[in-house]
PDB file of C-alpha atoms in Angstrom:
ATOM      1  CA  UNK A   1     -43.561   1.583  77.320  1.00  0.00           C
ATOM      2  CA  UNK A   2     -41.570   3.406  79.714  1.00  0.00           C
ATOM      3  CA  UNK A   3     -37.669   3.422  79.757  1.00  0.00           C
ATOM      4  CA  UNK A   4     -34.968   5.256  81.727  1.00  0.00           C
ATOM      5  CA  UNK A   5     -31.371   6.053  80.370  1.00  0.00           C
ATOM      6  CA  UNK A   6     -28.994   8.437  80.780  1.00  0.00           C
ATOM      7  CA  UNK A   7     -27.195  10.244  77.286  1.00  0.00           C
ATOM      8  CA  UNK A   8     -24.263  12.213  77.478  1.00  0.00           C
ATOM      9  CA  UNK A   9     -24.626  15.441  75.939  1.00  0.00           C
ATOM     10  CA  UNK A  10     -21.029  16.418  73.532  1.00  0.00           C
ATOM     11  CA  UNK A  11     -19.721  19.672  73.529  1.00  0.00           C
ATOM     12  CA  UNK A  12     -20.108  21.140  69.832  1.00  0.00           C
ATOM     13  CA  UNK A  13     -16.933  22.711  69.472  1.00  0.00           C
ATOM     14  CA  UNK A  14     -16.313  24.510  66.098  1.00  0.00           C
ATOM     15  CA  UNK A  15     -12.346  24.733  64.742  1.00  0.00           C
ATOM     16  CA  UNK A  16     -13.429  27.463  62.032  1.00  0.00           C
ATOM     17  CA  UNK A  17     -17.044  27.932  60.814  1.00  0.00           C
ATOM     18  CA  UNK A  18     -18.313  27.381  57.246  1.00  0.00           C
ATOM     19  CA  UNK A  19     -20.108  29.855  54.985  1.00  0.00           C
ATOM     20  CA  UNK A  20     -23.152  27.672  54.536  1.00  0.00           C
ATOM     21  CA  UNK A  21     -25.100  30.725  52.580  1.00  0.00           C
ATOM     22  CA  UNK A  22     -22.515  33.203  51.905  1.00  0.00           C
ATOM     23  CA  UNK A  23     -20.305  32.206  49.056  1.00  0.00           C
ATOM     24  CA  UNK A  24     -16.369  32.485  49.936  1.00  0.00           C
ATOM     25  CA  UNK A  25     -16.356  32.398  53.547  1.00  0.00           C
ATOM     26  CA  UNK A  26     -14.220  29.530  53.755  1.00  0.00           C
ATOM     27  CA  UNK A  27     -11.796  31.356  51.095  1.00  0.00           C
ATOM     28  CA  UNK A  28     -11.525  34.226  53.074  1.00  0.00           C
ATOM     29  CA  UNK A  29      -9.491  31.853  56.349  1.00  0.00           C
ATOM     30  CA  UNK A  30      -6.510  30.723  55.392  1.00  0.00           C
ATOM     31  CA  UNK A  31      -4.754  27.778  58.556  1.00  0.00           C
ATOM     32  CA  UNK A  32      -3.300  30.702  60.288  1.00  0.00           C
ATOM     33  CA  UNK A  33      -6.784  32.135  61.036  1.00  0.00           C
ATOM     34  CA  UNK A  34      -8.186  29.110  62.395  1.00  0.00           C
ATOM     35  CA  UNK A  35      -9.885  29.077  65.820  1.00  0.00           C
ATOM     36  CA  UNK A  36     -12.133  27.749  68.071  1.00  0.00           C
ATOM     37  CA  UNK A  37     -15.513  29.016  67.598  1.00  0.00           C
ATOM     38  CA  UNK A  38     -16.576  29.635  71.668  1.00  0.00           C
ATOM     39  CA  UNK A  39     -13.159  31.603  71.204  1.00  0.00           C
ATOM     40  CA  UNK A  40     -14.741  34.144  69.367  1.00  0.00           C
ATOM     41  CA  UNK A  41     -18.352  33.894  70.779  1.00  0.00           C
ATOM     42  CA  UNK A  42     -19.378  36.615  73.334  1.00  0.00           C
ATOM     43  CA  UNK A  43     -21.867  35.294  75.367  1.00  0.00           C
ATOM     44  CA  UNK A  44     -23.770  38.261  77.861  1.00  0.00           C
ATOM     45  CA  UNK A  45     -27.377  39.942  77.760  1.00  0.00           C
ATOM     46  CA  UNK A  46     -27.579  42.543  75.390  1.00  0.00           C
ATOM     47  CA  UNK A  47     -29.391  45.604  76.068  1.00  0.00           C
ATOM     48  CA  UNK A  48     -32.216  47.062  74.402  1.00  0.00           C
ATOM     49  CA  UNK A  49     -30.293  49.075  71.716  1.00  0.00           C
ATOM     50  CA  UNK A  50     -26.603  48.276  70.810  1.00  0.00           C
ATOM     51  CA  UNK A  51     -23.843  49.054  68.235  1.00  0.00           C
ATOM     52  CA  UNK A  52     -22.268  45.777  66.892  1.00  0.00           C
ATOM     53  CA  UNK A  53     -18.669  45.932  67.732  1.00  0.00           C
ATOM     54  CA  UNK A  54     -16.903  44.149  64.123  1.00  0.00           C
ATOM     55  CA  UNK A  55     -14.195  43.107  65.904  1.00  0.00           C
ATOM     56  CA  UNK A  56     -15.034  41.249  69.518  1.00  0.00           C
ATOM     57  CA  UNK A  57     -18.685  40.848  68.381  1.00  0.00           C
ATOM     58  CA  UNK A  58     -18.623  39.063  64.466  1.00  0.00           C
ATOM     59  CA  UNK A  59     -20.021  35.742  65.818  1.00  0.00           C
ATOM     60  CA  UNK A  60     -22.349  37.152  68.516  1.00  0.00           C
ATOM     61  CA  UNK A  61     -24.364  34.852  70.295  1.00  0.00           C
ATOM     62  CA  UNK A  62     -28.001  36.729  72.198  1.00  0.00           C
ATOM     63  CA  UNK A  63     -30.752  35.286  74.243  1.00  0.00           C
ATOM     64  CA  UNK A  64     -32.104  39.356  74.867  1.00  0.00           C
ATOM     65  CA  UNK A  65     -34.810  41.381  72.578  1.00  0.00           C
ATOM     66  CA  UNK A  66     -33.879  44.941  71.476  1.00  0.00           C
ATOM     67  CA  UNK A  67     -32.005  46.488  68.561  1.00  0.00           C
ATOM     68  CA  UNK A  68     -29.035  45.675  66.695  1.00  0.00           C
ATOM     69  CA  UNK A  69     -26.814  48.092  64.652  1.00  0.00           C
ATOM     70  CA  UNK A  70     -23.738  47.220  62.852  1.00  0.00           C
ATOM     71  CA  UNK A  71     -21.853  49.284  60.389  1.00  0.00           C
ATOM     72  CA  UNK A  72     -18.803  48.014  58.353  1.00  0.00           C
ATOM     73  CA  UNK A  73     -15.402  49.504  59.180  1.00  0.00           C
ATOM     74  CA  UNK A  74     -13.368  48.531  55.961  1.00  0.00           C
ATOM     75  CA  UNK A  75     -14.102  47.438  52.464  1.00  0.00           C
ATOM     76  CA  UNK A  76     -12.605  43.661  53.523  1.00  0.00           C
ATOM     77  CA  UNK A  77     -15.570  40.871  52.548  1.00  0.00           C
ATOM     78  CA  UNK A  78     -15.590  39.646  56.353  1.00  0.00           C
ATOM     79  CA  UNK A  79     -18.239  37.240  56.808  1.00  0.00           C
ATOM     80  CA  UNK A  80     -20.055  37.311  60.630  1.00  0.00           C
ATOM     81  CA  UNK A  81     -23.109  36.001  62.455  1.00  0.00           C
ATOM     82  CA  UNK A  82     -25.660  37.099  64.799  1.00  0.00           C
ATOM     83  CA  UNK A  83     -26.736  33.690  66.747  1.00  0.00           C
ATOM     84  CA  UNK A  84     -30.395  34.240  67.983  1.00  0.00           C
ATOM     85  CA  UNK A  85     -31.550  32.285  70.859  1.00  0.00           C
ATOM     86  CA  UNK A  86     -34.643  32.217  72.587  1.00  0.00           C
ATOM     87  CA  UNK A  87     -36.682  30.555  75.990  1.00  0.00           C
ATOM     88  CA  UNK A  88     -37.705  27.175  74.501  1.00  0.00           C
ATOM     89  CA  UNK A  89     -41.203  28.039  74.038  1.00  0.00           C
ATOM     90  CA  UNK A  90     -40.546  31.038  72.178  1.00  0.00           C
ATOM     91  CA  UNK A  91     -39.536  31.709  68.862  1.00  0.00           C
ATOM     92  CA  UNK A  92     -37.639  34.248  67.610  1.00  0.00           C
ATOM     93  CA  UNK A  93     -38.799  37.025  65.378  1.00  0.00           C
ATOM     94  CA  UNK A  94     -36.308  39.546  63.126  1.00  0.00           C
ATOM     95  CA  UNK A  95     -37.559  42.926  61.521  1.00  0.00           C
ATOM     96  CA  UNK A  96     -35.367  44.636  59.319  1.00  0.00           C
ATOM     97  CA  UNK A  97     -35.399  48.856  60.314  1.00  0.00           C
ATOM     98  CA  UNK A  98     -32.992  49.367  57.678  1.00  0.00           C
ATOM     99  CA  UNK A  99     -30.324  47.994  55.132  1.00  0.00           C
ATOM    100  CA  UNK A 100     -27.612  49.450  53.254  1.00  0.00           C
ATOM    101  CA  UNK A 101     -25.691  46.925  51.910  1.00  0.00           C
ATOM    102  CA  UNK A 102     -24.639  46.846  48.118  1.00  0.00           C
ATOM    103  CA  UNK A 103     -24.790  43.917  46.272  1.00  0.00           C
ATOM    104  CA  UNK A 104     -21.863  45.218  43.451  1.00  0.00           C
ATOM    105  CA  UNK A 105     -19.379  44.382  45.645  1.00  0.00           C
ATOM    106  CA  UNK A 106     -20.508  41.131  46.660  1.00  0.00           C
ATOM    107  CA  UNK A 107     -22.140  42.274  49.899  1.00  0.00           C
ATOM    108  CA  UNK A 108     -25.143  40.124  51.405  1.00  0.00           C
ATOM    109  CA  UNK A 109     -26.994  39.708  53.959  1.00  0.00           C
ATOM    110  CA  UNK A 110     -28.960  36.642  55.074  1.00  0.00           C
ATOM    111  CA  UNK A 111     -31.397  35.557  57.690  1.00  0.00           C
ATOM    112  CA  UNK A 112     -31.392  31.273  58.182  1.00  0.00           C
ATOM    113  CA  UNK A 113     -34.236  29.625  60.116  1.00  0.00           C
ATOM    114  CA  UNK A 114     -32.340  27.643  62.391  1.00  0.00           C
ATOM    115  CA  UNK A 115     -28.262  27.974  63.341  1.00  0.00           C
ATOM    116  CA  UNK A 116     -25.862  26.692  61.168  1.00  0.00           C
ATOM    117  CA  UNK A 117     -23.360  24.255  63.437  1.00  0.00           C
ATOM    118  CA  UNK A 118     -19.607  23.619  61.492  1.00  0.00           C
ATOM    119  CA  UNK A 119     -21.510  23.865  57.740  1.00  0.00           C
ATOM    120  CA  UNK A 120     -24.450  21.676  59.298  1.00  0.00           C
ATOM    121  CA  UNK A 121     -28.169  23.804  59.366  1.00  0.00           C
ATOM    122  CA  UNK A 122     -30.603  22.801  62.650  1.00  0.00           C
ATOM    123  CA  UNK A 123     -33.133  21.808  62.239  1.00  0.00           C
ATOM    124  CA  UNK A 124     -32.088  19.382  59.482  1.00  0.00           C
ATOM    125  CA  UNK A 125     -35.424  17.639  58.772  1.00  0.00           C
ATOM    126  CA  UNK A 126     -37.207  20.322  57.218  1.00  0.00           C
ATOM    127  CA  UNK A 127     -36.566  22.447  54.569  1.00  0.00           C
ATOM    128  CA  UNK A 128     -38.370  25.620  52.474  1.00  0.00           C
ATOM    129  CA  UNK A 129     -38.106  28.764  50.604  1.00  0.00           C
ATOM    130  CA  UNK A 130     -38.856  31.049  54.054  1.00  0.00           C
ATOM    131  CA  UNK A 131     -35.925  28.829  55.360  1.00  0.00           C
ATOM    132  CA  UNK A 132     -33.325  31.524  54.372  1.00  0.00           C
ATOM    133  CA  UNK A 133     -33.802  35.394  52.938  1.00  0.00           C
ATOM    134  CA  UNK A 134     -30.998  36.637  51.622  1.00  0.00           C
ATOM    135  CA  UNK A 135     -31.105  40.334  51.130  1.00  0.00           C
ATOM    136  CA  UNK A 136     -28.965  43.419  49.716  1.00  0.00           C
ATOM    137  CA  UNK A 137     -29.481  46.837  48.335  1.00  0.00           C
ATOM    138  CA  UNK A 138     -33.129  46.191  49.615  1.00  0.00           C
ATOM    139  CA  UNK A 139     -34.101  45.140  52.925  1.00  0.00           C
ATOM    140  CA  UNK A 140     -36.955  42.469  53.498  1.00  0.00           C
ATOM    141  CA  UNK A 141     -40.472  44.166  53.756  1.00  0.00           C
ATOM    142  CA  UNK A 142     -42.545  41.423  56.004  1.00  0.00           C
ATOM    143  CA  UNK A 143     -41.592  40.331  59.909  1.00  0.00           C
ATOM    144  CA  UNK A 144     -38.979  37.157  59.660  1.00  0.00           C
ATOM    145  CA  UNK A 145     -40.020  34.336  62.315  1.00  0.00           C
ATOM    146  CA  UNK A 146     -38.355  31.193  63.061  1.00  0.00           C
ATOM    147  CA  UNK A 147     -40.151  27.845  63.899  1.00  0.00           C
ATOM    148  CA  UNK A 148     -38.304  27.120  67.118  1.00  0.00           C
ATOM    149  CA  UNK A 149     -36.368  29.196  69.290  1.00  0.00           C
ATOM    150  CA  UNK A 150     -32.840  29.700  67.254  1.00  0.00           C
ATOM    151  CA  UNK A 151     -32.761  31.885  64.175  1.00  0.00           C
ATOM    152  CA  UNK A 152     -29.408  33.258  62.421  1.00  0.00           C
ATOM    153  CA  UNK A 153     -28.314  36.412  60.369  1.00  0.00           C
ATOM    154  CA  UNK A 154     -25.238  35.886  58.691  1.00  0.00           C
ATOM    155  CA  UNK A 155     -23.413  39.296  56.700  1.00  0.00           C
ATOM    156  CA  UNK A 156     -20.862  40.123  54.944  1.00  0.00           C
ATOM    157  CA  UNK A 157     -20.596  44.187  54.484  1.00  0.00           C
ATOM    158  CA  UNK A 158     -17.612  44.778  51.994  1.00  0.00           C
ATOM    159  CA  UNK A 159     -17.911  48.695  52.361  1.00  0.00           C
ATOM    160  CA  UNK A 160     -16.722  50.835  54.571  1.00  0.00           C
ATOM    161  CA  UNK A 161     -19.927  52.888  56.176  1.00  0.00           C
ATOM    162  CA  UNK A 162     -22.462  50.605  54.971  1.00  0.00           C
ATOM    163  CA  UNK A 163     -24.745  48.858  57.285  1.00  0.00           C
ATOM    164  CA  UNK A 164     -27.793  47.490  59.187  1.00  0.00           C
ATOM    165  CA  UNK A 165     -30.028  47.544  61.980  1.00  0.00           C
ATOM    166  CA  UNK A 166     -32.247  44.774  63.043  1.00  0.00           C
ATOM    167  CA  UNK A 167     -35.180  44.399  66.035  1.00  0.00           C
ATOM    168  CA  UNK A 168     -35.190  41.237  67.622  1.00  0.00           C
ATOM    169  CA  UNK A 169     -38.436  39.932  69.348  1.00  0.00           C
ATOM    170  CA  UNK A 170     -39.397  36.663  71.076  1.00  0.00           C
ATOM    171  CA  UNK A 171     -42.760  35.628  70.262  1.00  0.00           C
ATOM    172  CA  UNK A 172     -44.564  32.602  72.092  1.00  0.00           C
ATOM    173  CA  UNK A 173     -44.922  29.377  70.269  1.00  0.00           C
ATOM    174  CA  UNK A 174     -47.782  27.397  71.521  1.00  0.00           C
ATOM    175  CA  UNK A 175     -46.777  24.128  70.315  1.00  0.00           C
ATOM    176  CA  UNK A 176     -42.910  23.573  70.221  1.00  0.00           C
ATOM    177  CA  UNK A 177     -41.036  20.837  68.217  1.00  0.00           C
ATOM    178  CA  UNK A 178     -37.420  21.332  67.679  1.00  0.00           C
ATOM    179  CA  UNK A 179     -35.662  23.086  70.947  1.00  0.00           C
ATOM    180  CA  UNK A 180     -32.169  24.666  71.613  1.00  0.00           C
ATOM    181  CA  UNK A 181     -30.609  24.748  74.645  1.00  0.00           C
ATOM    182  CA  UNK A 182     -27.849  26.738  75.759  1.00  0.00           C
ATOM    183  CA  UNK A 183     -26.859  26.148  79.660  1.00  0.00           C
ATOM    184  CA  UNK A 184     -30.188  25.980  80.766  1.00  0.00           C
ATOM    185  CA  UNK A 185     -31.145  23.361  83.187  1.00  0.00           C
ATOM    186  CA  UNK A 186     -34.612  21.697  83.557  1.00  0.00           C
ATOM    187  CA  UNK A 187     -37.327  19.402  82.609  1.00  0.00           C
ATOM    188  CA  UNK A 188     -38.797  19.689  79.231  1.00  0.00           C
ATOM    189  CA  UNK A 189     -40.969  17.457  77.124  1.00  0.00           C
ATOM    190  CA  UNK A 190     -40.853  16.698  73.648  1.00  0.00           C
ATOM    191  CA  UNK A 191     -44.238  16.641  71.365  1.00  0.00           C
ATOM    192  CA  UNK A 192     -44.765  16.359  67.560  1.00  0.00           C
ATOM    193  CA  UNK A 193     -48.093  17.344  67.924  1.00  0.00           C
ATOM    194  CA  UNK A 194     -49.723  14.477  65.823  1.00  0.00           C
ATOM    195  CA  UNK A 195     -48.070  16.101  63.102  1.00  0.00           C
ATOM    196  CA  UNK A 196     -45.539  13.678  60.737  1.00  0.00           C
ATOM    197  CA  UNK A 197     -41.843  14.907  61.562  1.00  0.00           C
ATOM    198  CA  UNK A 198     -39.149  14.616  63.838  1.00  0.00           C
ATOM    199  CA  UNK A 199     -38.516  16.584  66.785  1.00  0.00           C
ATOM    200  CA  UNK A 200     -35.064  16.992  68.472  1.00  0.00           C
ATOM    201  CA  UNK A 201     -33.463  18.570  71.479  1.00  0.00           C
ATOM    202  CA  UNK A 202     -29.674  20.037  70.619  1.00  0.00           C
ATOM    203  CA  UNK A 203     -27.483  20.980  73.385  1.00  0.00           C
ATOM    204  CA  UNK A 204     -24.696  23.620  72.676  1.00  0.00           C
ATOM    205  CA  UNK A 205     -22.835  23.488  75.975  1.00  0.00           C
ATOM    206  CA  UNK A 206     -21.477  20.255  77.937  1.00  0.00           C
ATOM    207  CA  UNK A 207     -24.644  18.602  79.412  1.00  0.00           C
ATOM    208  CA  UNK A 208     -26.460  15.077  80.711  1.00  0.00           C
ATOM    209  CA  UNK A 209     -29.223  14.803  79.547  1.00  0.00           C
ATOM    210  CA  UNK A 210     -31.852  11.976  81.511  1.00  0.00           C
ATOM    211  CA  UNK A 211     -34.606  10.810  79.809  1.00  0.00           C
ATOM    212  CA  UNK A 212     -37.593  10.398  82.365  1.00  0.00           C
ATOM    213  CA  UNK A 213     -40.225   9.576  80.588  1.00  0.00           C
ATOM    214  CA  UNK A 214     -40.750   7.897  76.719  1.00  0.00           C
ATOM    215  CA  UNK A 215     -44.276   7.462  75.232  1.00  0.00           C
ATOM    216  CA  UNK A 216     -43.792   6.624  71.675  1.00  0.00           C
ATOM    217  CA  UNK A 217     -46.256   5.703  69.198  1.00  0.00           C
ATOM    218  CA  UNK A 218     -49.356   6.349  71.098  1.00  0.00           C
ATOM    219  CA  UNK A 219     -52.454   6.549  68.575  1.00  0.00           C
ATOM    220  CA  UNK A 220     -54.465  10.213  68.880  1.00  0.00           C
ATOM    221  CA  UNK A 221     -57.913  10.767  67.516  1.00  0.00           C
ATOM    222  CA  UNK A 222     -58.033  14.091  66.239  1.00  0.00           C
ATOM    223  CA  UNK A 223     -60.708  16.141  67.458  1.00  0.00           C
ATOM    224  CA  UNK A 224     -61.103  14.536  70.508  1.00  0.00           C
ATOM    225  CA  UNK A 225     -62.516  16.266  73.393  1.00  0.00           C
ATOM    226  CA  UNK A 226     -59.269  14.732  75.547  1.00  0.00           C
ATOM    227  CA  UNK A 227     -56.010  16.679  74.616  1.00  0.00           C
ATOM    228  CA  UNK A 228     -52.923  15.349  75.567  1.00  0.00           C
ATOM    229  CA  UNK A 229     -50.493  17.515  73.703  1.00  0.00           C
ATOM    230  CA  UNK A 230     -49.131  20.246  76.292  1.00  0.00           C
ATOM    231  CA  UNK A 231     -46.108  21.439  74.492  1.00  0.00           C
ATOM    232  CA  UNK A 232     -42.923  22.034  76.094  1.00  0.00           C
ATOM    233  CA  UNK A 233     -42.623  21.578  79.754  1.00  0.00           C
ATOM    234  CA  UNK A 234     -39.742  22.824  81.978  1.00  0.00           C
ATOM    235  CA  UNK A 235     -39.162  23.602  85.492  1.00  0.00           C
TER     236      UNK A 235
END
């Protein structure tokens, strides 16, 4: 069965994010401090190494590989974001170089599979311990990876001098499921791999979005010499 349709695409416009794993983020906004989130977002290629500015950088969005530092300027419990984004058939992969962040004053630091969108996480169909790492006084010994090609560390540093550093690496994904896209034009296809789940397709700029092509509920013998899963496609 083969349809054609056209969606429109919203813009996902954020008046004020939510502290979906940090406790007191919302406490720490009053009205006054309310803002559009793209306000605040910094959107450019990072290079390779680069000093988190706490200011102009606390919800930084990157699509570029390379290291991160950021160091806390004041003892203030300032919650911020790193927003990870990858090619769609990549996924995104975080090591922790160092961490110095005490957890007696309430600091934290956490790494979310997925972005969280106005107190909503993405993907929302799955869920699991590896999901989210939250971290302080000790940084996370193994390689974090995401499942698709968004990932998030949110941190809150409450002490002057005290800090992080982070390498971000895109790794390739052979069979992709969930994908994020952020201005990117193209053609891409949509598998579940015969696996049970949902897959999606999020959009966080204005876009149309034209379906070409819908092939749903096709039976595949496993094992079969024939394989028609190709993963994403996009030109």
């Amino acid at each position: 069965m083969r349809f054609i349709f056209y969606v429109v695409a919203f813009v996902f416009a954020w008046n004020g994010s939510n502290g979906l794993m940090l406790p007191g983020w919302r406490a720490q906004r009053g009205p006054a401090q309310a803002m559009s989130w793209f306000s605040r977002v910094r959107r450019y290629p990072l290079p390779s190494h680069r000093i988190i500015d706490p200011i102009e950088d606390c919800f930084l969005v990157t699509s570029e590989e390379g290291e991160l530092f950021f160091k806390s300027p004041s003892d203030e419990p300032i919650v911020c974001g790193i927003y990870m984004i990858a090619d769609p058939d990549k996924r995104i992969q975080v090591i922790f170089n160092y961490l110095d962040v005490p957890c007696e004053n309430g600091g934290l630091v956490a790494w979310v599979d997925g972005w969280e969108l106005n107190g909503q996480v993405w993907p929302a169909d799955a869920w699991d311990d590896d999901r989210v790492v939250e971290s302080c006084d000790k940084r996370p010994q193994r390689k974090l990876v995401s499942k698709q090609n968004a990932a998030l560390v949110q941190y809150r540093v409450p002490a002057r001098g005290k800090g992080f550093a982070i390498t971000i690496r895109h790794i390739r994904n052979p069979r992709p499921c969930n994908l994020m896209l952020f201005g990117s034009d193209g053609v891409y296809t949509l598998r579940n791999h015969g696996e049970t789940g949902n897959c999606s397709l999020l959009a966080v700029s204005p876009a149309t979005v034209r379906v070409l092509d819908l092939d749903v509920g096709q039976t595949v013998k496993r094992n079969s010499l024939l394989e028609v899963e190709t993963g994403t496609i996009h030109h």
